[in-house]
PDB file of C-alpha atoms and ligand atoms in Angstrom:
ATOM      1  CA  MET A   1       0.000   0.000   0.000  1.00  0.00           C
ATOM      2  CA  ARG A   2       1.122   3.557  -0.677  1.00  0.00           C
ATOM      3  CA  ARG A   3       0.305   6.415   1.641  1.00  0.00           C
ATOM      4  CA  VAL A   4      -0.566  10.049   1.070  1.00  0.00           C
ATOM      5  CA  ALA A   5      -0.773  12.747   3.752  1.00  0.00           C
ATOM      6  CA  LEU A   6      -4.058  14.652   3.894  1.00  0.00           C
ATOM      7  CA  GLY A   7      -3.383  17.265   6.552  1.00  0.00           C
ATOM      8  CA  ALA A   8      -2.739  15.350   9.758  1.00  0.00           C
ATOM      9  CA  LEU A   9      -4.254  12.137   8.353  1.00  0.00           C
ATOM     10  CA  GLU A  10      -2.795   9.436   6.143  1.00  0.00           C
ATOM     11  CA  LEU A  11      -4.735   7.724   3.399  1.00  0.00           C
ATOM     12  CA  ALA A  12      -3.452   4.298   2.343  1.00  0.00           C
ATOM     13  CA  TYR A  13      -4.166   3.189  -1.205  1.00  0.00           C
ATOM     14  CA  GLN A  14      -3.296   0.700  -3.886  1.00  0.00           C
ATOM     15  CA  ASP A  15      -2.010   2.263  -7.085  1.00  0.00           C
ATOM     16  CA  ARG A  16      -1.609  -0.062 -10.065  1.00  0.00           C
ATOM     17  CA  GLY A  17      -1.326   0.460 -13.793  1.00  0.00           C
ATOM     18  CA  HIS A  18      -1.356   3.608 -15.918  1.00  0.00           C
ATOM     19  CA  ARG A  19      -3.761   6.375 -16.910  1.00  0.00           C
ATOM     20  CA  PRO A  20      -6.674   6.905 -17.275  1.00  0.00           C
ATOM     21  CA  ALA A  21      -7.662   6.576 -13.640  1.00  0.00           C
ATOM     22  CA  LEU A  22     -10.273   4.253 -12.166  1.00  0.00           C
ATOM     23  CA  LEU A  23     -11.031   5.068  -8.524  1.00  0.00           C
ATOM     24  CA  LEU A  24     -12.589   2.218  -6.515  1.00  0.00           C
ATOM     25  CA  VAL A  25     -14.433   3.323  -3.354  1.00  0.00           C
ATOM     26  CA  HIS A  26     -15.276   0.546  -0.930  1.00  0.00           C
ATOM     27  CA  GLY A  27     -18.450   0.057   1.102  1.00  0.00           C
ATOM     28  CA  PHE A  28     -19.072  -0.410   4.816  1.00  0.00           C
ATOM     29  CA  PRO A  29     -17.391  -1.867   6.812  1.00  0.00           C
ATOM     30  CA  PHE A  30     -14.733  -2.951   4.352  1.00  0.00           C
ATOM     31  CA  ASP A  31     -11.477  -1.706   2.863  1.00  0.00           C
ATOM     32  CA  HIS A  32      -9.834  -1.765  -0.574  1.00  0.00           C
ATOM     33  CA  ALA A  33      -9.558  -5.573  -0.430  1.00  0.00           C
ATOM     34  CA  ILE A  34     -13.213  -5.862  -1.404  1.00  0.00           C
ATOM     35  CA  TRP A  35     -12.098  -4.806  -4.913  1.00  0.00           C
ATOM     36  CA  GLY A  36      -9.591  -7.662  -5.399  1.00  0.00           C
ATOM     37  CA  PRO A  37     -11.135  -9.023  -8.640  1.00  0.00           C
ATOM     38  CA  GLN A  38     -11.440  -5.531 -10.133  1.00  0.00           C
ATOM     39  CA  ILE A  39      -7.892  -4.433  -9.228  1.00  0.00           C
ATOM     40  CA  ASP A  40      -6.447  -7.500 -10.951  1.00  0.00           C
ATOM     41  CA  ALA A  41      -8.711  -7.277 -13.997  1.00  0.00           C
ATOM     42  CA  PHE A  42      -8.392  -3.560 -14.712  1.00  0.00           C
ATOM     43  CA  ALA A  43      -4.798  -2.705 -13.723  1.00  0.00           C
ATOM     44  CA  PRO A  44      -3.482  -3.850 -17.142  1.00  0.00           C
ATOM     45  CA  HIS A  45      -5.744  -1.285 -18.845  1.00  0.00           C
ATOM     46  CA  ARG A  46      -6.222   1.574 -16.359  1.00  0.00           C
ATOM     47  CA  ARG A  47      -4.542   3.273 -13.449  1.00  0.00           C
ATOM     48  CA  VAL A  48      -6.473   1.645 -10.615  1.00  0.00           C
ATOM     49  CA  LEU A  49      -6.570   3.611  -7.367  1.00  0.00           C
ATOM     50  CA  ALA A  50      -8.143   1.689  -4.505  1.00  0.00           C
ATOM     51  CA  PRO A  51      -7.979   3.575  -1.196  1.00  0.00           C
ATOM     52  CA  ASP A  52      -8.833   2.518   2.322  1.00  0.00           C
ATOM     53  CA  LEU A  53     -11.134   5.333   3.423  1.00  0.00           C
ATOM     54  CA  ILE A  54      -9.969   7.183   6.531  1.00  0.00           C
ATOM     55  CA  GLY A  55     -11.009   5.027   9.503  1.00  0.00           C
ATOM     56  CA  PHE A  56     -10.624   1.766   7.559  1.00  0.00           C
ATOM     57  CA  GLY A  57      -7.861  -0.643   6.594  1.00  0.00           C
ATOM     58  CA  ALA A  58      -4.361   0.789   6.741  1.00  0.00           C
ATOM     59  CA  SER A  59      -5.460   4.455   6.716  1.00  0.00           C
ATOM     60  CA  SER A  60      -5.574   6.660   9.829  1.00  0.00           C
ATOM     61  CA  PRO A  61      -8.019   4.942  12.167  1.00  0.00           C
ATOM     62  CA  GLY A  62     -10.224   7.664  13.644  1.00  0.00           C
ATOM     63  CA  GLY A  63     -12.806   7.970  10.885  1.00  0.00           C
ATOM     64  CA  ARG A  64     -14.525  11.036   9.501  1.00  0.00           C
ATOM     65  CA  PRO A  65     -17.605  12.850  10.826  1.00  0.00           C
ATOM     66  CA  SER A  66     -19.118  13.339   7.364  1.00  0.00           C
ATOM     67  CA  LEU A  67     -19.187  11.481   4.063  1.00  0.00           C
ATOM     68  CA  ASP A  68     -18.332  14.852   2.502  1.00  0.00           C
ATOM     69  CA  ASP A  69     -14.970  14.614   4.281  1.00  0.00           C
ATOM     70  CA  HIS A  70     -14.377  11.255   2.612  1.00  0.00           C
ATOM     71  CA  ALA A  71     -15.268  12.828  -0.756  1.00  0.00           C
ATOM     72  CA  ASP A  72     -12.767  15.622  -0.093  1.00  0.00           C
ATOM     73  CA  ASP A  73     -10.143  12.995   0.838  1.00  0.00           C
ATOM     74  CA  LEU A  74     -10.682  11.285  -2.519  1.00  0.00           C
ATOM     75  CA  ALA A  75     -10.332  14.589  -4.369  1.00  0.00           C
ATOM     76  CA  GLY A  76      -7.099  15.067  -2.378  1.00  0.00           C
ATOM     77  CA  LEU A  77      -5.918  11.609  -3.405  1.00  0.00           C
ATOM     78  CA  LEU A  78      -6.552  12.357  -7.096  1.00  0.00           C
ATOM     79  CA  GLU A  79      -4.731  15.664  -6.782  1.00  0.00           C
ATOM     80  CA  ASN A  80      -1.767  14.345  -4.785  1.00  0.00           C
ATOM     81  CA  THR A  81      -1.212  11.414  -7.131  1.00  0.00           C
ATOM     82  CA  ASN A  82      -1.526  13.562 -10.286  1.00  0.00           C
ATOM     83  CA  ALA A  83      -4.351  11.299 -11.389  1.00  0.00           C
ATOM     84  CA  GLY A  84      -6.502  14.211 -12.542  1.00  0.00           C
ATOM     85  CA  ARG A  85     -10.009  12.919 -13.252  1.00  0.00           C
ATOM     86  CA  ALA A  86     -11.164   9.383 -12.626  1.00  0.00           C
ATOM     87  CA  VAL A  87     -14.048   7.114 -13.391  1.00  0.00           C
ATOM     88  CA  VAL A  88     -15.340   6.759  -9.841  1.00  0.00           C
ATOM     89  CA  VAL A  89     -16.760   3.383  -8.844  1.00  0.00           C
ATOM     90  CA  GLY A  90     -18.598   3.408  -5.509  1.00  0.00           C
ATOM     91  CA  MET A  91     -20.051   0.360  -3.823  1.00  0.00           C
ATOM     92  CA  SER A  92     -22.931   1.047  -1.382  1.00  0.00           C
ATOM     93  CA  MET A  93     -21.438   3.521   1.159  1.00  0.00           C
ATOM     94  CA  GLY A  94     -18.820   4.093  -1.536  1.00  0.00           C
ATOM     95  CA  GLY A  95     -21.708   5.078  -3.811  1.00  0.00           C
ATOM     96  CA  TYR A  96     -22.937   7.631  -1.253  1.00  0.00           C
ATOM     97  CA  ILE A  97     -19.380   9.025  -1.255  1.00  0.00           C
ATOM     98  CA  ALA A  98     -19.115   8.947  -5.060  1.00  0.00           C
ATOM     99  CA  LEU A  99     -22.287  11.069  -5.226  1.00  0.00           C
ATOM    100  CA  ALA A 100     -20.800  13.475  -2.651  1.00  0.00           C
ATOM    101  CA  LEU A 101     -17.620  13.631  -4.764  1.00  0.00           C
ATOM    102  CA  TRP A 102     -19.730  14.547  -7.776  1.00  0.00           C
ATOM    103  CA  ARG A 103     -21.541  17.238  -5.760  1.00  0.00           C
ATOM    104  CA  ARG A 104     -18.354  18.750  -4.340  1.00  0.00           C
ATOM    105  CA  HIS A 105     -15.680  18.009  -6.989  1.00  0.00           C
ATOM    106  CA  ALA A 106     -17.475  17.292 -10.258  1.00  0.00           C
ATOM    107  CA  GLU A 107     -14.359  18.235 -12.211  1.00  0.00           C
ATOM    108  CA  ARG A 108     -12.645  15.121 -10.767  1.00  0.00           C
ATOM    109  CA  CYS A 109     -15.289  12.724 -12.151  1.00  0.00           C
ATOM    110  CA  ALA A 110     -14.926  11.383 -15.696  1.00  0.00           C
ATOM    111  CA  GLY A 111     -17.772   8.949 -15.081  1.00  0.00           C
ATOM    112  CA  LEU A 112     -19.696   7.371 -12.224  1.00  0.00           C
ATOM    113  CA  VAL A 113     -20.377   3.734 -11.432  1.00  0.00           C
ATOM    114  CA  LEU A 114     -22.915   3.362  -8.637  1.00  0.00           C
ATOM    115  CA  ALA A 115     -23.074  -0.208  -7.352  1.00  0.00           C
ATOM    116  CA  GLY A 116     -25.599  -1.558  -4.824  1.00  0.00           C
ATOM    117  CA  THR A 117     -26.342   1.900  -3.536  1.00  0.00           C
ATOM    118  CA  ARG A 118     -29.124   4.433  -3.101  1.00  0.00           C
ATOM    119  CA  ALA A 119     -29.460   8.203  -3.568  1.00  0.00           C
ATOM    120  CA  GLY A 120     -31.841   8.938  -0.704  1.00  0.00           C
ATOM    121  CA  PRO A 121     -30.971   9.517   2.951  1.00  0.00           C
ATOM    122  CA  ASP A 122     -31.718   7.155   5.837  1.00  0.00           C
ATOM    123  CA  THR A 123     -35.234   6.868   7.184  1.00  0.00           C
ATOM    124  CA  GLU A 124     -35.748   7.800  10.848  1.00  0.00           C
ATOM    125  CA  ALA A 125     -35.781   4.097  11.714  1.00  0.00           C
ATOM    126  CA  GLY A 126     -32.629   3.501   9.692  1.00  0.00           C
ATOM    127  CA  ARG A 127     -30.863   6.330  11.474  1.00  0.00           C
ATOM    128  CA  ALA A 128     -31.911   5.007  14.881  1.00  0.00           C
ATOM    129  CA  GLY A 129     -30.626   1.570  13.890  1.00  0.00           C
ATOM    130  CA  ARG A 130     -27.227   3.018  13.006  1.00  0.00           C
ATOM    131  CA  TYR A 131     -26.915   4.784  16.372  1.00  0.00           C
ATOM    132  CA  GLN A 132     -27.911   1.560  18.120  1.00  0.00           C
ATOM    133  CA  MET A 133     -25.297  -0.312  16.101  1.00  0.00           C
ATOM    134  CA  ALA A 134     -22.675   2.300  17.004  1.00  0.00           C
ATOM    135  CA  ILE A 135     -23.392   1.560  20.684  1.00  0.00           C
ATOM    136  CA  SER A 136     -23.095  -2.195  20.045  1.00  0.00           C
ATOM    137  CA  VAL A 137     -19.794  -1.772  18.187  1.00  0.00           C
ATOM    138  CA  SER A 138     -18.492   0.423  20.967  1.00  0.00           C
ATOM    139  CA  ALA A 139     -19.377  -2.240  23.562  1.00  0.00           C
ATOM    140  CA  GLN A 140     -18.663  -5.463  21.655  1.00  0.00           C
ATOM    141  CA  GLY A 141     -16.353  -4.565  18.764  1.00  0.00           C
ATOM    142  CA  VAL A 142     -16.842  -4.783  15.011  1.00  0.00           C
ATOM    143  CA  GLY A 143     -18.037  -8.376  15.325  1.00  0.00           C
ATOM    144  CA  ALA A 144     -21.434  -6.867  16.210  1.00  0.00           C
ATOM    145  CA  VAL A 145     -21.784  -5.268  12.804  1.00  0.00           C
ATOM    146  CA  ALA A 146     -20.334  -8.282  10.996  1.00  0.00           C
ATOM    147  CA  ASP A 147     -22.852 -10.580  12.706  1.00  0.00           C
ATOM    148  CA  ALA A 148     -25.730  -8.281  11.758  1.00  0.00           C
ATOM    149  CA  LEU A 149     -24.720  -7.787   8.126  1.00  0.00           C
ATOM    150  CA  LEU A 150     -23.198 -11.073   7.024  1.00  0.00           C
ATOM    151  CA  PRO A 151     -26.349 -13.184   6.826  1.00  0.00           C
ATOM    152  CA  ARG A 152     -27.860 -10.630   4.428  1.00  0.00           C
ATOM    153  CA  LEU A 153     -24.828  -9.538   2.406  1.00  0.00           C
ATOM    154  CA  ALA A 154     -24.466 -12.134  -0.316  1.00  0.00           C
ATOM    155  CA  GLY A 155     -27.118 -13.682  -2.540  1.00  0.00           C
ATOM    156  CA  PRO A 156     -28.498 -17.146  -1.702  1.00  0.00           C
ATOM    157  CA  GLY A 157     -26.155 -18.979  -4.091  1.00  0.00           C
ATOM    158  CA  ALA A 158     -22.914 -17.460  -2.771  1.00  0.00           C
ATOM    159  CA  PRO A 159     -20.289 -19.982  -1.609  1.00  0.00           C
ATOM    160  CA  PRO A 160     -19.439 -20.092   2.143  1.00  0.00           C
ATOM    161  CA  ALA A 161     -15.846 -19.069   1.352  1.00  0.00           C
ATOM    162  CA  LEU A 162     -17.137 -15.694   0.213  1.00  0.00           C
ATOM    163  CA  ALA A 163     -18.815 -15.056   3.567  1.00  0.00           C
ATOM    164  CA  ALA A 164     -15.566 -16.021   5.310  1.00  0.00           C
ATOM    165  CA  GLU A 165     -13.604 -13.596   3.125  1.00  0.00           C
ATOM    166  CA  MET A 166     -16.023 -10.754   3.881  1.00  0.00           C
ATOM    167  CA  ARG A 167     -15.994 -11.590   7.588  1.00  0.00           C
ATOM    168  CA  ASP A 168     -12.185 -11.403   7.648  1.00  0.00           C
ATOM    169  CA  ILE A 169     -12.182  -7.998   5.978  1.00  0.00           C
ATOM    170  CA  MET A 170     -14.841  -6.676   8.375  1.00  0.00           C
ATOM    171  CA  HIS A 171     -13.123  -7.968  11.477  1.00  0.00           C
ATOM    172  CA  ARG A 172      -9.889  -6.144  10.776  1.00  0.00           C
ATOM    173  CA  GLN A 173     -11.539  -2.696  10.625  1.00  0.00           C
ATOM    174  CA  PRO A 174     -10.744  -0.334  13.516  1.00  0.00           C
ATOM    175  CA  ARG A 175     -13.638   0.212  15.901  1.00  0.00           C
ATOM    176  CA  PRO A 176     -13.526   4.070  15.896  1.00  0.00           C
ATOM    177  CA  GLY A 177     -13.633   4.209  12.100  1.00  0.00           C
ATOM    178  CA  VAL A 178     -16.623   1.876  11.956  1.00  0.00           C
ATOM    179  CA  ILE A 179     -18.490   3.935  14.567  1.00  0.00           C
ATOM    180  CA  ALA A 180     -17.675   7.182  12.760  1.00  0.00           C
ATOM    181  CA  ALA A 181     -18.908   5.749   9.452  1.00  0.00           C
ATOM    182  CA  LEU A 182     -22.213   4.661  11.009  1.00  0.00           C
ATOM    183  CA  LYS A 183     -22.784   8.203  12.269  1.00  0.00           C
ATOM    184  CA  ALA A 184     -21.635   9.783   8.987  1.00  0.00           C
ATOM    185  CA  MET A 185     -24.010   7.586   6.975  1.00  0.00           C
ATOM    186  CA  ALA A 186     -26.860   8.479   9.339  1.00  0.00           C
ATOM    187  CA  ALA A 187     -26.161  12.189   8.835  1.00  0.00           C
ATOM    188  CA  ARG A 188     -25.798  12.126   5.055  1.00  0.00           C
ATOM    189  CA  PRO A 189     -28.092  14.332   2.996  1.00  0.00           C
ATOM    190  CA  SER A 190     -30.170  13.153   0.070  1.00  0.00           C
ATOM    191  CA  SER A 191     -28.317  13.002  -3.245  1.00  0.00           C
ATOM    192  CA  ALA A 192     -31.601  12.580  -5.148  1.00  0.00           C
ATOM    193  CA  PRO A 193     -31.796  16.281  -6.161  1.00  0.00           C
ATOM    194  CA  ASP A 194     -28.347  15.970  -7.772  1.00  0.00           C
ATOM    195  CA  LEU A 195     -29.175  13.026 -10.017  1.00  0.00           C
ATOM    196  CA  PRO A 196     -30.850  14.952 -12.898  1.00  0.00           C
ATOM    197  CA  HIS A 197     -27.792  17.227 -13.028  1.00  0.00           C
ATOM    198  CA  ILE A 198     -25.192  14.490 -13.463  1.00  0.00           C
ATOM    199  CA  THR A 199     -23.588  15.197 -16.812  1.00  0.00           C
ATOM    200  CA  VAL A 200     -20.985  12.415 -16.933  1.00  0.00           C
ATOM    201  CA  PRO A 201     -21.704   8.904 -18.212  1.00  0.00           C
ATOM    202  CA  THR A 202     -23.093   6.791 -15.399  1.00  0.00           C
ATOM    203  CA  LEU A 203     -23.403   3.056 -14.904  1.00  0.00           C
ATOM    204  CA  VAL A 204     -25.734   1.738 -12.209  1.00  0.00           C
ATOM    205  CA  VAL A 205     -25.141  -1.874 -11.135  1.00  0.00           C
ATOM    206  CA  CYS A 206     -26.985  -4.031  -8.638  1.00  0.00           C
ATOM    207  CA  GLY A 207     -27.577  -7.624  -7.681  1.00  0.00           C
ATOM    208  CA  THR A 208     -31.143  -8.793  -8.183  1.00  0.00           C
ATOM    209  CA  GLU A 209     -31.031 -10.460  -4.732  1.00  0.00           C
ATOM    210  CA  ASP A 210     -29.666  -7.502  -2.743  1.00  0.00           C
ATOM    211  CA  ALA A 211     -31.306  -7.797   0.698  1.00  0.00           C
ATOM    212  CA  ILE A 212     -29.665  -4.647   2.095  1.00  0.00           C
ATOM    213  CA  ILE A 213     -30.403  -2.066  -0.603  1.00  0.00           C
ATOM    214  CA  PRO A 214     -33.164  -3.330  -2.910  1.00  0.00           C
ATOM    215  CA  SER A 215     -32.617  -3.179  -6.661  1.00  0.00           C
ATOM    216  CA  THR A 216     -35.547  -0.726  -6.929  1.00  0.00           C
ATOM    217  CA  GLU A 217     -33.153   1.908  -5.537  1.00  0.00           C
ATOM    218  CA  SER A 218     -30.808   1.314  -8.475  1.00  0.00           C
ATOM    219  CA  GLU A 219     -33.754   1.499 -10.885  1.00  0.00           C
ATOM    220  CA  ALA A 220     -34.661   4.874  -9.373  1.00  0.00           C
ATOM    221  CA  ILE A 221     -31.099   6.197  -9.773  1.00  0.00           C
ATOM    222  CA  ALA A 222     -30.921   4.977 -13.373  1.00  0.00           C
ATOM    223  CA  ALA A 223     -34.272   6.609 -14.155  1.00  0.00           C
ATOM    224  CA  ALA A 224     -33.170   9.959 -12.702  1.00  0.00           C
ATOM    225  CA  VAL A 225     -29.642  10.282 -14.160  1.00  0.00           C
ATOM    226  CA  PRO A 226     -29.926  11.446 -17.788  1.00  0.00           C
ATOM    227  CA  SER A 227     -27.112   9.337 -19.258  1.00  0.00           C
ATOM    228  CA  ALA A 228     -27.375   6.286 -16.996  1.00  0.00           C
ATOM    229  CA  ARG A 229     -27.418   2.686 -18.005  1.00  0.00           C
ATOM    230  CA  LEU A 230     -28.554  -0.005 -15.577  1.00  0.00           C
ATOM    231  CA  VAL A 231     -27.122  -3.515 -15.301  1.00  0.00           C
ATOM    232  CA  LYS A 232     -28.759  -6.004 -12.945  1.00  0.00           C
ATOM    233  CA  ILE A 233     -26.679  -9.037 -12.064  1.00  0.00           C
ATOM    234  CA  PRO A 234     -28.911 -12.080 -11.650  1.00  0.00           C
ATOM    235  CA  GLY A 235     -28.542 -13.955  -8.360  1.00  0.00           C
ATOM    236  CA  ALA A 236     -26.058 -11.513  -6.826  1.00  0.00           C
ATOM    237  CA  GLY A 237     -26.686  -9.841  -3.488  1.00  0.00           C
ATOM    238  CA  HIS A 238     -25.230  -6.663  -2.014  1.00  0.00           C
ATOM    239  CA  VAL A 239     -21.619  -7.211  -3.147  1.00  0.00           C
ATOM    240  CA  PRO A 240     -21.947  -8.093  -6.842  1.00  0.00           C
ATOM    241  CA  ASN A 241     -18.308  -7.208  -7.629  1.00  0.00           C
ATOM    242  CA  LEU A 242     -17.149 -10.060  -5.352  1.00  0.00           C
ATOM    243  CA  GLU A 243     -20.058 -12.446  -5.799  1.00  0.00           C
ATOM    244  CA  GLU A 244     -20.150 -12.332  -9.599  1.00  0.00           C
ATOM    245  CA  PRO A 245     -16.862 -10.721 -10.633  1.00  0.00           C
ATOM    246  CA  GLY A 246     -17.182 -11.966 -14.224  1.00  0.00           C
ATOM    247  CA  ALA A 247     -20.541 -10.266 -14.787  1.00  0.00           C
ATOM    248  CA  PHE A 248     -19.544  -7.166 -12.827  1.00  0.00           C
ATOM    249  CA  ASN A 249     -16.248  -6.757 -14.681  1.00  0.00           C
ATOM    250  CA  SER A 250     -17.926  -7.301 -18.013  1.00  0.00           C
ATOM    251  CA  ALA A 251     -20.448  -4.503 -17.260  1.00  0.00           C
ATOM    252  CA  LEU A 252     -17.619  -2.223 -16.125  1.00  0.00           C
ATOM    253  CA  ARG A 253     -15.454  -3.111 -19.141  1.00  0.00           C
ATOM    254  CA  ASP A 254     -18.305  -2.306 -21.565  1.00  0.00           C
ATOM    255  CA  PHE A 255     -18.943   0.980 -19.777  1.00  0.00           C
ATOM    256  CA  LEU A 256     -15.266   2.001 -19.879  1.00  0.00           C
ATOM    257  CA  ALA A 257     -15.075   1.038 -23.569  1.00  0.00           C
ATOM    258  CA  SER A 258     -18.052   3.298 -24.299  1.00  0.00           C
ATOM    259  CA  LEU A 259     -16.219   6.163 -22.565  1.00  0.00           C
ATOM    260  CA  ASP A 260     -13.065   5.462 -24.565  1.00  0.00           C
ATOM    261  CA  ASP A 261     -15.100   5.449 -27.801  1.00  0.00           C
ATOM    262  CA  ALA A 262     -16.536   8.822 -26.838  1.00  0.00           C
ATOM    263  CA  GLY A 263     -13.040  10.096 -25.934  1.00  0.00           C
ATOM    264  CA  GLY A 264     -14.277  10.756 -22.427  1.00  0.00           C
ATOM    265  CA  SER A 265     -12.034   9.128 -19.810  1.00  0.00           C
TER     266      SER A 265
HETATM  267  C1  MLT B 301     -22.508  -0.718   2.663  1.00  0.00           C
HETATM  268  O1  MLT B 301     -22.417  -1.826   2.126  1.00  0.00           O
HETATM  269  O2  MLT B 301     -21.675   0.170   2.426  1.00  0.00           O
HETATM  270  C2  MLT B 301     -23.624  -0.459   3.632  1.00  0.00           C
HETATM  271  O3  MLT B 301     -24.484  -1.538   3.639  1.00  0.00           O
HETATM  272  C3  MLT B 301     -24.355   0.797   3.295  1.00  0.00           C
HETATM  273  C4  MLT B 301     -25.365   1.141   4.331  1.00  0.00           C
HETATM  274  O4  MLT B 301     -25.337   0.618   5.436  1.00  0.00           O
HETATM  275  O5  MLT B 301     -26.234   1.993   4.034  1.00  0.00           O
END
C-alpha cells in the first residue's frame, strides 16, 4: 500500500497500472480488499486507485464525521497522485461518497459507477438503527456489525468461502472508524436532487437479490440520471463485484469502452 498525507491524516491506497484513472471506493465496513477481482482485472488497462477510506484498513483509524470529508479525501488523493479525473466506482457507502464527490468536486469525475447503492438519505428508523449499532460496536467490537450484516450480504447462491472472506475484511476494521462511518451515513443528505444534473456517463449496477439495498433503488437512480445505463446481475446480493466478478467486470469493461469510444475518460 502507498500512503498520502491529507493534513494530519494518512490515506493508504493501492495504485496499479497507468492512466486513465479508475477510482474504486469501498463500502461499509470494508477496505480496498473488497475490490480484489477488479484491481487484478483492470490494472493492465487503467490506473487503478483503490484507497482505504480514513477510519478503515491501513489508513488513519479515527474515521470522519461526514461522508463529505471522505469525498474531499478522494479529491485530495486524485490531486496528490496527479491522477486528474477518474471514473469513480462506488459500492454502497462508496456510492454515497461517489455522489458526494460529484456534488463537491465534479471536475474530478470522468464517469460514475454506482453499485448496490441508493441516492436517498436514511429513514428515521434507519438512522436510529445506526446509532444503536454504534453503541453495540463500541461495547462489543466490530463483530457486532459483521454478525448483523453477514447473513444478508451475499445472494443465496454465494459460496461459504465468500462469507468467510467478507468476515475477515470486516473484522480487521478499527472500531472508531466503523463507529464514525455509522454516524456519517446516518447524517448524510439526500443526493436525489443531484441526479438529474449528473452530466458524466453513469453506470448503475446491482444484484437482483440484494437484501440490504433493494434493486428498486438502483432502478430509481438509473431513471433519474440522464445518461445512466442499468445492469442487474442475476442472483447476486449486495456485493456483486465479489459475488459475480465476471458479470460485474464485463459490465464495467463495456462501460469504460463506451467512454473510450466517446473520448471521455
Ligand atoms: C454498505 O455496504 O456500504 C452499507 O451496507 C451501506 C449502508 O449501510 O447503508
